């Protein structure tokens, strides 16, 4: 069902790699709600070519940008305003990667140049995106910026590795930049703390299958899917949430406030 919640709104969507990506589902949903946008991803992700399908489907243009490079981001933001014919109303940062996770380095055996690369891509890139937008005054008043996070930023999930630290950093950037964006530009900044979701980034985490099944059993409403996340993001881009800012918003079927569920008790009572 579509409500035209984003009619006339313009934005940038980072991170649609394939049809499982949270950003991919969000782009489809934003399109259905009447929003227009530029799609972007790292040049290396473009080579997989999938994003062209999404661009065609949603009538969008693609501008490659490595989210760790300021010059790429400045170019992306200026070109997006040209293409879209004005300033932006929404931005989705849906980017994450840990080299330590990819290379199977344990949290107690990090290789620090991997760590640095991981936090640059997963957390500092959010600051870089916002700083570039802020300096070029590229957001309309009452615009909305959203990044995706995971609750390992606040509680230990051992296999989430250094991504836990990256997410803590990301959430802090959202709060701190949210203050200045709110004061100076009337723009809101939030993070959505999403359930485990079977995507390329998600399934890269060791033990993901156990992780997602456990979360499913612990969440009174069940895990939130990528599609559910797309729906929630649309509400945050809409005019119905104008005073929500600097928040880390749990979107997890109730997982974060559940101590234990009946299913888990029964499993251990066998
Ligand atoms: P995904 O693998 O589909 O998306 C990650 C994206 O980051 C890819 O499109 C990738 O190309 C992009 N990326 C990597 N390096 C980049 C760079 N240097 N510049 C620009 N883009 C770059 O996976 P998913 O799950 O859709 O991830 C989106 C966000 O959701 C990430 O922040 C992730 O940590 C977060 N998240 C994912 C959960 C999950 O279980 N899948 C749970 C909670 C949060």
PDB file of C-alpha atoms and ligand atoms in Angstrom:
ATOM      1  CA  UNK A   1       0.000   0.000   0.000  1.00  0.00           C
ATOM      2  CA  UNK A   2       1.272   3.473  -0.816  1.00  0.00           C
ATOM      3  CA  UNK A   3       0.339   6.712   0.946  1.00  0.00           C
ATOM      4  CA  UNK A   4       2.284   9.259  -1.127  1.00  0.00           C
ATOM      5  CA  UNK A   5       4.174  10.136   2.044  1.00  0.00           C
ATOM      6  CA  UNK A   6       7.248  11.322   0.141  1.00  0.00           C
ATOM      7  CA  UNK A   7       5.607  13.079  -2.785  1.00  0.00           C
ATOM      8  CA  UNK A   8       7.926  15.843  -4.031  1.00  0.00           C
ATOM      9  CA  UNK A   9      10.788  14.822  -1.736  1.00  0.00           C
ATOM     10  CA  UNK A  10      14.315  14.332  -3.055  1.00  0.00           C
ATOM     11  CA  UNK A  11      17.255  12.476  -1.639  1.00  0.00           C
ATOM     12  CA  UNK A  12      20.308  10.233  -1.835  1.00  0.00           C
ATOM     13  CA  UNK A  13      20.360   6.508  -0.994  1.00  0.00           C
ATOM     14  CA  UNK A  14      23.733   4.936  -0.164  1.00  0.00           C
ATOM     15  CA  UNK A  15      24.412   1.199  -0.053  1.00  0.00           C
ATOM     16  CA  UNK A  16      22.095  -0.757  -2.390  1.00  0.00           C
ATOM     17  CA  UNK A  17      24.287  -3.706  -3.393  1.00  0.00           C
ATOM     18  CA  UNK A  18      21.688  -6.305  -4.409  1.00  0.00           C
ATOM     19  CA  UNK A  19      17.991  -7.031  -3.898  1.00  0.00           C
ATOM     20  CA  UNK A  20      18.640  -8.243  -0.318  1.00  0.00           C
ATOM     21  CA  UNK A  21      20.198  -4.935   0.763  1.00  0.00           C
ATOM     22  CA  UNK A  22      18.218  -2.839   3.211  1.00  0.00           C
ATOM     23  CA  UNK A  23      18.988   0.172   0.973  1.00  0.00           C
ATOM     24  CA  UNK A  24      17.568  -1.640  -2.066  1.00  0.00           C
ATOM     25  CA  UNK A  25      14.244  -2.322  -0.317  1.00  0.00           C
ATOM     26  CA  UNK A  26      14.206   1.253   0.958  1.00  0.00           C
ATOM     27  CA  UNK A  27      14.775   2.667  -2.536  1.00  0.00           C
ATOM     28  CA  UNK A  28      11.823   0.653  -3.859  1.00  0.00           C
ATOM     29  CA  UNK A  29       9.611   1.810  -0.999  1.00  0.00           C
ATOM     30  CA  UNK A  30      10.660   5.480  -1.276  1.00  0.00           C
ATOM     31  CA  UNK A  31       9.894   5.303  -4.997  1.00  0.00           C
ATOM     32  CA  UNK A  32       6.451   3.824  -4.279  1.00  0.00           C
ATOM     33  CA  UNK A  33       5.797   6.713  -1.865  1.00  0.00           C
ATOM     34  CA  UNK A  34       6.558   9.305  -4.553  1.00  0.00           C
ATOM     35  CA  UNK A  35      10.138  10.232  -3.580  1.00  0.00           C
ATOM     36  CA  UNK A  36      12.916  10.749  -6.143  1.00  0.00           C
ATOM     37  CA  UNK A  37      16.570  10.050  -5.475  1.00  0.00           C
ATOM     38  CA  UNK A  38      20.094   9.426  -6.656  1.00  0.00           C
ATOM     39  CA  UNK A  39      21.552   5.989  -5.924  1.00  0.00           C
ATOM     40  CA  UNK A  40      25.171   5.692  -4.880  1.00  0.00           C
ATOM     41  CA  UNK A  41      27.632   3.025  -3.885  1.00  0.00           C
ATOM     42  CA  UNK A  42      31.391   2.458  -3.816  1.00  0.00           C
ATOM     43  CA  UNK A  43      32.884   2.176  -7.320  1.00  0.00           C
ATOM     44  CA  UNK A  44      33.938  -1.403  -6.552  1.00  0.00           C
ATOM     45  CA  UNK A  45      30.311  -2.368  -5.769  1.00  0.00           C
ATOM     46  CA  UNK A  46      29.212  -0.886  -9.110  1.00  0.00           C
ATOM     47  CA  UNK A  47      31.181  -3.513 -10.961  1.00  0.00           C
ATOM     48  CA  UNK A  48      28.634  -6.082  -9.876  1.00  0.00           C
ATOM     49  CA  UNK A  49      26.201  -4.162 -12.047  1.00  0.00           C
ATOM     50  CA  UNK A  50      23.095  -5.026 -10.028  1.00  0.00           C
ATOM     51  CA  UNK A  51      22.366  -1.431  -9.081  1.00  0.00           C
ATOM     52  CA  UNK A  52      21.484  -0.629 -12.720  1.00  0.00           C
ATOM     53  CA  UNK A  53      18.363  -2.776 -12.372  1.00  0.00           C
ATOM     54  CA  UNK A  54      17.256  -0.760  -9.360  1.00  0.00           C
ATOM     55  CA  UNK A  55      17.994   2.533 -11.108  1.00  0.00           C
ATOM     56  CA  UNK A  56      15.897   1.507 -14.072  1.00  0.00           C
ATOM     57  CA  UNK A  57      13.019   0.333 -11.904  1.00  0.00           C
ATOM     58  CA  UNK A  58      12.940   3.544  -9.870  1.00  0.00           C
ATOM     59  CA  UNK A  59      13.850   6.024 -12.619  1.00  0.00           C
ATOM     60  CA  UNK A  60      17.006   7.033 -10.732  1.00  0.00           C
ATOM     61  CA  UNK A  61      20.497   8.065 -11.715  1.00  0.00           C
ATOM     62  CA  UNK A  62      23.588   6.470 -10.217  1.00  0.00           C
ATOM     63  CA  UNK A  63      26.644   8.382  -9.031  1.00  0.00           C
ATOM     64  CA  UNK A  64      29.530   6.238  -7.728  1.00  0.00           C
ATOM     65  CA  UNK A  65      31.187   7.483  -4.537  1.00  0.00           C
ATOM     66  CA  UNK A  66      33.523   5.932  -2.024  1.00  0.00           C
ATOM     67  CA  UNK A  67      31.949   7.181   1.220  1.00  0.00           C
ATOM     68  CA  UNK A  68      35.390   7.530   2.818  1.00  0.00           C
ATOM     69  CA  UNK A  69      36.571  10.070   0.228  1.00  0.00           C
ATOM     70  CA  UNK A  70      35.581  13.691   0.757  1.00  0.00           C
ATOM     71  CA  UNK A  71      36.058  14.630  -2.907  1.00  0.00           C
ATOM     72  CA  UNK A  72      33.738  11.807  -4.016  1.00  0.00           C
ATOM     73  CA  UNK A  73      31.106  12.935  -1.515  1.00  0.00           C
ATOM     74  CA  UNK A  74      31.312  16.619  -2.508  1.00  0.00           C
ATOM     75  CA  UNK A  75      30.916  15.606  -6.151  1.00  0.00           C
ATOM     76  CA  UNK A  76      27.990  13.291  -5.317  1.00  0.00           C
ATOM     77  CA  UNK A  77      26.134  15.938  -3.361  1.00  0.00           C
ATOM     78  CA  UNK A  78      26.606  18.735  -5.912  1.00  0.00           C
ATOM     79  CA  UNK A  79      25.680  16.508  -8.863  1.00  0.00           C
ATOM     80  CA  UNK A  80      22.656  15.102  -7.004  1.00  0.00           C
ATOM     81  CA  UNK A  81      21.282  18.611  -6.461  1.00  0.00           C
ATOM     82  CA  UNK A  82      21.728  19.323 -10.176  1.00  0.00           C
ATOM     83  CA  UNK A  83      19.996  16.087 -11.204  1.00  0.00           C
ATOM     84  CA  UNK A  84      17.167  16.396  -8.691  1.00  0.00           C
ATOM     85  CA  UNK A  85      16.704  20.125  -9.298  1.00  0.00           C
ATOM     86  CA  UNK A  86      17.223  21.390  -5.766  1.00  0.00           C
ATOM     87  CA  UNK A  87      18.275  20.621  -2.224  1.00  0.00           C
ATOM     88  CA  UNK A  88      17.762  17.268  -0.509  1.00  0.00           C
ATOM     89  CA  UNK A  89      14.971  16.178   1.848  1.00  0.00           C
ATOM     90  CA  UNK A  90      16.315  12.770   2.849  1.00  0.00           C
ATOM     91  CA  UNK A  91      19.551  10.772   2.986  1.00  0.00           C
ATOM     92  CA  UNK A  92      19.998   7.080   3.836  1.00  0.00           C
ATOM     93  CA  UNK A  93      23.456   5.924   4.987  1.00  0.00           C
ATOM     94  CA  UNK A  94      23.312   2.127   4.674  1.00  0.00           C
ATOM     95  CA  UNK A  95      27.017   1.297   4.690  1.00  0.00           C
ATOM     96  CA  UNK A  96      29.051  -1.104   6.772  1.00  0.00           C
ATOM     97  CA  UNK A  97      32.174  -3.249   6.448  1.00  0.00           C
ATOM     98  CA  UNK A  98      34.795  -4.677   8.785  1.00  0.00           C
ATOM     99  CA  UNK A  99      38.032  -5.978   7.309  1.00  0.00           C
ATOM    100  CA  UNK A 100      38.745  -7.878  10.540  1.00  0.00           C
ATOM    101  CA  UNK A 101      35.400  -9.701  10.135  1.00  0.00           C
ATOM    102  CA  UNK A 102      36.077 -10.401   6.471  1.00  0.00           C
ATOM    103  CA  UNK A 103      39.536 -11.777   7.162  1.00  0.00           C
ATOM    104  CA  UNK A 104      38.384 -13.813  10.157  1.00  0.00           C
ATOM    105  CA  UNK A 105      40.477 -11.882  12.708  1.00  0.00           C
ATOM    106  CA  UNK A 106      39.166 -12.379  16.239  1.00  0.00           C
ATOM    107  CA  UNK A 107      38.311  -9.321  18.368  1.00  0.00           C
ATOM    108  CA  UNK A 108      41.321 -10.105  20.584  1.00  0.00           C
ATOM    109  CA  UNK A 109      43.603 -10.284  17.555  1.00  0.00           C
ATOM    110  CA  UNK A 110      42.696  -7.235  15.508  1.00  0.00           C
ATOM    111  CA  UNK A 111      44.969  -5.983  12.780  1.00  0.00           C
ATOM    112  CA  UNK A 112      44.764  -2.260  13.351  1.00  0.00           C
ATOM    113  CA  UNK A 113      45.021  -1.087   9.779  1.00  0.00           C
ATOM    114  CA  UNK A 114      41.975  -3.346   9.137  1.00  0.00           C
ATOM    115  CA  UNK A 115      40.292  -1.758  12.164  1.00  0.00           C
ATOM    116  CA  UNK A 116      40.999   1.746  10.871  1.00  0.00           C
ATOM    117  CA  UNK A 117      39.612   0.955   7.435  1.00  0.00           C
ATOM    118  CA  UNK A 118      36.510  -0.580   9.041  1.00  0.00           C
ATOM    119  CA  UNK A 119      35.666   2.398  11.202  1.00  0.00           C
ATOM    120  CA  UNK A 120      36.372   4.795   8.339  1.00  0.00           C
ATOM    121  CA  UNK A 121      33.851   2.966   6.123  1.00  0.00           C
ATOM    122  CA  UNK A 122      31.287   2.094   8.796  1.00  0.00           C
ATOM    123  CA  UNK A 123      31.256   5.137  11.089  1.00  0.00           C
ATOM    124  CA  UNK A 124      33.421   8.086  10.075  1.00  0.00           C
ATOM    125  CA  UNK A 125      31.871   7.991   6.585  1.00  0.00           C
ATOM    126  CA  UNK A 126      28.604   9.086   8.216  1.00  0.00           C
ATOM    127  CA  UNK A 127      30.349  12.172   9.583  1.00  0.00           C
ATOM    128  CA  UNK A 128      31.950  12.804   6.190  1.00  0.00           C
ATOM    129  CA  UNK A 129      28.588  12.541   4.405  1.00  0.00           C
ATOM    130  CA  UNK A 130      26.960  14.938   6.860  1.00  0.00           C
ATOM    131  CA  UNK A 131      29.847  17.406   6.877  1.00  0.00           C
ATOM    132  CA  UNK A 132      29.795  17.589   3.094  1.00  0.00           C
ATOM    133  CA  UNK A 133      26.022  18.169   3.106  1.00  0.00           C
ATOM    134  CA  UNK A 134      26.283  20.708   5.932  1.00  0.00           C
ATOM    135  CA  UNK A 135      29.049  22.731   4.301  1.00  0.00           C
ATOM    136  CA  UNK A 136      27.290  22.886   0.949  1.00  0.00           C
ATOM    137  CA  UNK A 137      23.985  23.663   2.677  1.00  0.00           C
ATOM    138  CA  UNK A 138      22.439  20.833   0.658  1.00  0.00           C
ATOM    139  CA  UNK A 139      19.486  19.900   2.911  1.00  0.00           C
ATOM    140  CA  UNK A 140      16.071  21.528   2.939  1.00  0.00           C
ATOM    141  CA  UNK A 141      14.661  22.537   6.321  1.00  0.00           C
ATOM    142  CA  UNK A 142      12.854  19.639   8.025  1.00  0.00           C
ATOM    143  CA  UNK A 143      14.913  17.169   6.023  1.00  0.00           C
ATOM    144  CA  UNK A 144      15.830  13.788   7.515  1.00  0.00           C
ATOM    145  CA  UNK A 145      19.088  11.825   7.625  1.00  0.00           C
ATOM    146  CA  UNK A 146      19.081   8.155   8.698  1.00  0.00           C
ATOM    147  CA  UNK A 147      21.877   5.620   9.243  1.00  0.00           C
ATOM    148  CA  UNK A 148      21.576   1.934  10.097  1.00  0.00           C
ATOM    149  CA  UNK A 149      23.053   0.355  13.179  1.00  0.00           C
ATOM    150  CA  UNK A 150      22.942  -2.776  15.321  1.00  0.00           C
ATOM    151  CA  UNK A 151      22.512  -3.173  19.062  1.00  0.00           C
ATOM    152  CA  UNK A 152      25.949  -4.766  19.509  1.00  0.00           C
ATOM    153  CA  UNK A 153      26.936  -1.109  19.930  1.00  0.00           C
ATOM    154  CA  UNK A 154      25.424  -1.295  23.420  1.00  0.00           C
ATOM    155  CA  UNK A 155      25.513  -4.954  24.461  1.00  0.00           C
ATOM    156  CA  UNK A 156      28.058  -7.630  23.704  1.00  0.00           C
ATOM    157  CA  UNK A 157      27.473 -10.024  20.809  1.00  0.00           C
ATOM    158  CA  UNK A 158      30.908 -11.672  20.670  1.00  0.00           C
ATOM    159  CA  UNK A 159      31.016 -12.489  16.952  1.00  0.00           C
ATOM    160  CA  UNK A 160      30.041  -8.968  15.904  1.00  0.00           C
ATOM    161  CA  UNK A 161      33.712  -8.176  16.439  1.00  0.00           C
ATOM    162  CA  UNK A 162      34.941  -4.611  15.811  1.00  0.00           C
ATOM    163  CA  UNK A 163      31.667  -3.728  14.069  1.00  0.00           C
ATOM    164  CA  UNK A 164      30.300  -3.285  17.614  1.00  0.00           C
ATOM    165  CA  UNK A 165      32.781  -0.450  18.185  1.00  0.00           C
ATOM    166  CA  UNK A 166      32.090   0.999  14.733  1.00  0.00           C
ATOM    167  CA  UNK A 167      28.361   1.092  15.469  1.00  0.00           C
ATOM    168  CA  UNK A 168      28.915   2.800  18.834  1.00  0.00           C
ATOM    169  CA  UNK A 169      30.949   5.443  16.989  1.00  0.00           C
ATOM    170  CA  UNK A 170      28.249   5.778  14.295  1.00  0.00           C
ATOM    171  CA  UNK A 171      25.482   6.288  16.869  1.00  0.00           C
ATOM    172  CA  UNK A 172      27.528   8.940  18.651  1.00  0.00           C
ATOM    173  CA  UNK A 173      28.123  10.806  15.371  1.00  0.00           C
ATOM    174  CA  UNK A 174      24.347  10.806  14.751  1.00  0.00           C
ATOM    175  CA  UNK A 175      23.715  12.444  18.139  1.00  0.00           C
ATOM    176  CA  UNK A 176      26.524  14.976  17.893  1.00  0.00           C
ATOM    177  CA  UNK A 177      25.888  16.041  14.296  1.00  0.00           C
ATOM    178  CA  UNK A 178      22.144  15.899  14.973  1.00  0.00           C
ATOM    179  CA  UNK A 179      22.577  18.722  17.478  1.00  0.00           C
ATOM    180  CA  UNK A 180      24.221  21.063  14.965  1.00  0.00           C
ATOM    181  CA  UNK A 181      21.964  20.043  12.084  1.00  0.00           C
ATOM    182  CA  UNK A 182      18.917  20.661  14.280  1.00  0.00           C
ATOM    183  CA  UNK A 183      20.063  24.038  15.586  1.00  0.00           C
ATOM    184  CA  UNK A 184      21.413  25.457  12.358  1.00  0.00           C
ATOM    185  CA  UNK A 185      19.369  23.813   9.614  1.00  0.00           C
ATOM    186  CA  UNK A 186      16.248  22.254  11.191  1.00  0.00           C
ATOM    187  CA  UNK A 187      17.347  18.858   9.885  1.00  0.00           C
ATOM    188  CA  UNK A 188      16.912  15.666  11.897  1.00  0.00           C
ATOM    189  CA  UNK A 189      19.463  12.866  12.256  1.00  0.00           C
ATOM    190  CA  UNK A 190      18.653   9.387  13.601  1.00  0.00           C
ATOM    191  CA  UNK A 191      19.955   5.830  13.586  1.00  0.00           C
ATOM    192  CA  UNK A 192      17.744   2.773  13.220  1.00  0.00           C
ATOM    193  CA  UNK A 193      18.913  -0.222  15.230  1.00  0.00           C
ATOM    194  CA  UNK A 194      17.730  -3.067  13.022  1.00  0.00           C
ATOM    195  CA  UNK A 195      17.209  -6.813  13.692  1.00  0.00           C
ATOM    196  CA  UNK A 196      19.708  -9.243  12.138  1.00  0.00           C
ATOM    197  CA  UNK A 197      18.858  -9.322   8.424  1.00  0.00           C
ATOM    198  CA  UNK A 198      20.083 -11.794   5.775  1.00  0.00           C
ATOM    199  CA  UNK A 199      22.105  -9.502   3.485  1.00  0.00           C
ATOM    200  CA  UNK A 200      25.700  -9.606   2.235  1.00  0.00           C
ATOM    201  CA  UNK A 201      26.913  -7.553   5.225  1.00  0.00           C
ATOM    202  CA  UNK A 202      24.705  -9.450   7.705  1.00  0.00           C
ATOM    203  CA  UNK A 203      25.602 -12.973   6.677  1.00  0.00           C
ATOM    204  CA  UNK A 204      29.306 -12.052   6.744  1.00  0.00           C
ATOM    205  CA  UNK A 205      29.137 -12.107  10.558  1.00  0.00           C
ATOM    206  CA  UNK A 206      30.324 -15.438  11.991  1.00  0.00           C
ATOM    207  CA  UNK A 207      27.492 -17.577  13.367  1.00  0.00           C
ATOM    208  CA  UNK A 208      24.847 -15.484  11.595  1.00  0.00           C
ATOM    209  CA  UNK A 209      22.338 -18.359  11.270  1.00  0.00           C
ATOM    210  CA  UNK A 210      22.312 -19.007  15.012  1.00  0.00           C
ATOM    211  CA  UNK A 211      22.235 -15.301  15.685  1.00  0.00           C
ATOM    212  CA  UNK A 212      19.165 -14.603  13.545  1.00  0.00           C
ATOM    213  CA  UNK A 213      17.239 -17.662  14.811  1.00  0.00           C
ATOM    214  CA  UNK A 214      17.921 -16.699  18.417  1.00  0.00           C
ATOM    215  CA  UNK A 215      16.770 -13.114  17.785  1.00  0.00           C
ATOM    216  CA  UNK A 216      13.624 -14.435  16.135  1.00  0.00           C
ATOM    217  CA  UNK A 217      12.772 -16.475  19.237  1.00  0.00           C
ATOM    218  CA  UNK A 218      13.590 -13.590  21.571  1.00  0.00           C
ATOM    219  CA  UNK A 219      11.499 -10.961  19.774  1.00  0.00           C
ATOM    220  CA  UNK A 220       7.780 -10.905  20.669  1.00  0.00           C
ATOM    221  CA  UNK A 221       6.952  -9.656  17.156  1.00  0.00           C
ATOM    222  CA  UNK A 222       9.678 -11.678  15.423  1.00  0.00           C
ATOM    223  CA  UNK A 223      12.652 -10.146  13.622  1.00  0.00           C
ATOM    224  CA  UNK A 224      12.113  -7.025  11.547  1.00  0.00           C
ATOM    225  CA  UNK A 225      12.868  -7.786   7.880  1.00  0.00           C
ATOM    226  CA  UNK A 226      14.618  -5.526   5.371  1.00  0.00           C
ATOM    227  CA  UNK A 227      11.179  -4.699   3.980  1.00  0.00           C
ATOM    228  CA  UNK A 228       9.958  -3.709   7.448  1.00  0.00           C
ATOM    229  CA  UNK A 229      13.043  -1.529   7.819  1.00  0.00           C
ATOM    230  CA  UNK A 230      12.279   0.172   4.502  1.00  0.00           C
ATOM    231  CA  UNK A 231       8.762   0.965   5.761  1.00  0.00           C
ATOM    232  CA  UNK A 232      10.082   2.400   9.013  1.00  0.00           C
ATOM    233  CA  UNK A 233      12.677   4.511   7.202  1.00  0.00           C
ATOM    234  CA  UNK A 234       9.948   6.002   5.012  1.00  0.00           C
ATOM    235  CA  UNK A 235       8.153   7.240   8.148  1.00  0.00           C
ATOM    236  CA  UNK A 236      11.369   8.915   9.284  1.00  0.00           C
ATOM    237  CA  UNK A 237      11.759  10.606   5.893  1.00  0.00           C
ATOM    238  CA  UNK A 238       8.140  11.766   5.946  1.00  0.00           C
ATOM    239  CA  UNK A 239       6.737  14.931   7.516  1.00  0.00           C
ATOM    240  CA  UNK A 240       5.045  12.842  10.217  1.00  0.00           C
ATOM    241  CA  UNK A 241       8.226  12.583  12.349  1.00  0.00           C
ATOM    242  CA  UNK A 242       9.562  16.144  12.202  1.00  0.00           C
ATOM    243  CA  UNK A 243      10.549  16.429  15.852  1.00  0.00           C
ATOM    244  CA  UNK A 244      12.301  13.063  16.128  1.00  0.00           C
ATOM    245  CA  UNK A 245      16.037  13.641  16.152  1.00  0.00           C
ATOM    246  CA  UNK A 246      19.320  12.495  17.750  1.00  0.00           C
ATOM    247  CA  UNK A 247      17.713   9.139  18.562  1.00  0.00           C
ATOM    248  CA  UNK A 248      18.816   5.556  18.234  1.00  0.00           C
ATOM    249  CA  UNK A 249      15.516   3.931  17.315  1.00  0.00           C
ATOM    250  CA  UNK A 250      15.154   0.206  17.903  1.00  0.00           C
ATOM    251  CA  UNK A 251      13.446  -1.610  15.074  1.00  0.00           C
ATOM    252  CA  UNK A 252      13.718  -5.170  16.241  1.00  0.00           C
ATOM    253  CA  UNK A 253      10.323  -6.684  17.085  1.00  0.00           C
ATOM    254  CA  UNK A 254      10.910  -5.976  20.789  1.00  0.00           C
ATOM    255  CA  UNK A 255      14.239  -7.853  21.101  1.00  0.00           C
ATOM    256  CA  UNK A 256      16.085  -5.019  22.867  1.00  0.00           C
ATOM    257  CA  UNK A 257      13.640  -4.894  25.774  1.00  0.00           C
ATOM    258  CA  UNK A 258      13.181  -8.642  26.210  1.00  0.00           C
ATOM    259  CA  UNK A 259      15.137 -10.329  29.018  1.00  0.00           C
ATOM    260  CA  UNK A 260      14.154 -13.829  28.017  1.00  0.00           C
ATOM    261  CA  UNK A 261      11.277 -15.339  26.042  1.00  0.00           C
ATOM    262  CA  UNK A 262       9.144 -18.385  26.771  1.00  0.00           C
ATOM    263  CA  UNK A 263      10.641 -20.189  23.756  1.00  0.00           C
ATOM    264  CA  UNK A 264      14.178 -19.712  25.060  1.00  0.00           C
ATOM    265  CA  UNK A 265      13.189 -20.859  28.577  1.00  0.00           C
ATOM    266  CA  UNK A 266      11.569 -23.981  27.114  1.00  0.00           C
ATOM    267  CA  UNK A 267      14.625 -24.743  25.006  1.00  0.00           C
ATOM    268  CA  UNK A 268      16.837 -24.750  28.114  1.00  0.00           C
ATOM    269  CA  UNK A 269      14.317 -26.655  30.270  1.00  0.00           C
ATOM    270  CA  UNK A 270      14.427 -29.749  28.051  1.00  0.00           C
TER     271      UNK A 270
HETATM  272  P1  LIG B   1      24.739  -4.828   2.285  1.00  0.00           P
HETATM  273  O1  LIG B   1      25.989  -5.629   2.212  1.00  0.00           O
HETATM  274  O2  LIG B   1      23.692  -5.084   1.279  1.00  0.00           O
HETATM  275  O3  LIG B   1      25.080  -3.255   2.310  1.00  0.00           O
HETATM  276  C1  LIG B   1      26.307  -2.714   2.770  1.00  0.00           C
HETATM  277  C2  LIG B   1      26.700  -1.666   1.747  1.00  0.00           C
HETATM  278  O4  LIG B   1      27.849  -0.902   2.151  1.00  0.00           O
HETATM  279  C3  LIG B   1      27.036  -2.278   0.361  1.00  0.00           C
HETATM  280  O5  LIG B   1      26.189  -1.752  -0.619  1.00  0.00           O
HETATM  281  C4  LIG B   1      28.474  -1.853   0.149  1.00  0.00           C
HETATM  282  O6  LIG B   1      28.818  -1.711  -1.213  1.00  0.00           O
HETATM  283  C5  LIG B   1      28.495  -0.539   0.930  1.00  0.00           C
HETATM  284  N1  LIG B   1      29.856  -0.024   1.130  1.00  0.00           N
HETATM  285  C6  LIG B   1      30.924  -0.716   1.634  1.00  0.00           C
HETATM  286  N2  LIG B   1      32.019   0.065   1.589  1.00  0.00           N
HETATM  287  C7  LIG B   1      31.639   1.275   1.074  1.00  0.00           C
HETATM  288  C8  LIG B   1      32.311   2.494   0.781  1.00  0.00           C
HETATM  289  N3  LIG B   1      33.630   2.646   1.022  1.00  0.00           N
HETATM  290  N4  LIG B   1      31.609   3.513   0.231  1.00  0.00           N
HETATM  291  C9  LIG B   1      30.283   3.383  -0.030  1.00  0.00           C
HETATM  292  N5  LIG B   1      29.593   2.263   0.230  1.00  0.00           N
HETATM  293  C10 LIG B   1      30.263   1.215   0.766  1.00  0.00           C
HETATM  294  O7  LIG B   1      24.162  -5.123   3.759  1.00  0.00           O
HETATM  295  P2  LIG B   1      23.003  -4.449   4.649  1.00  0.00           P
HETATM  296  O8  LIG B   1      22.720  -5.427   5.719  1.00  0.00           O
HETATM  297  O9  LIG B   1      21.903  -3.963   3.791  1.00  0.00           O
HETATM  298  O10 LIG B   1      23.766  -3.237   5.348  1.00  0.00           O
HETATM  299  C11 LIG B   1      23.279  -1.932   5.397  1.00  0.00           C
HETATM  300  C12 LIG B   1      23.498  -1.333   6.770  1.00  0.00           C
HETATM  301  O11 LIG B   1      22.644  -1.988   7.716  1.00  0.00           O
HETATM  302  C13 LIG B   1      24.917  -1.453   7.319  1.00  0.00           C
HETATM  303  O12 LIG B   1      25.244  -0.262   8.027  1.00  0.00           O
HETATM  304  C14 LIG B   1      24.774  -2.599   8.297  1.00  0.00           C
HETATM  305  O13 LIG B   1      25.779  -2.608   9.293  1.00  0.00           O
HETATM  306  C15 LIG B   1      23.394  -2.277   8.866  1.00  0.00           C
HETATM  307  N6  LIG B   1      22.760  -3.357   9.615  1.00  0.00           N
HETATM  308  C16 LIG B   1      22.666  -4.598   9.059  1.00  0.00           C
HETATM  309  C17 LIG B   1      22.122  -5.631   9.779  1.00  0.00           C
HETATM  310  C18 LIG B   1      22.093  -7.019   9.206  1.00  0.00           C
HETATM  311  O14 LIG B   1      21.947  -7.973   9.972  1.00  0.00           O
HETATM  312  N7  LIG B   1      22.196  -7.171   7.896  1.00  0.00           N
HETATM  313  C19 LIG B   1      21.587  -5.438  11.151  1.00  0.00           C
HETATM  314  C20 LIG B   1      21.680  -4.072  11.619  1.00  0.00           C
HETATM  315  C21 LIG B   1      22.263  -3.084  10.868  1.00  0.00           C
END
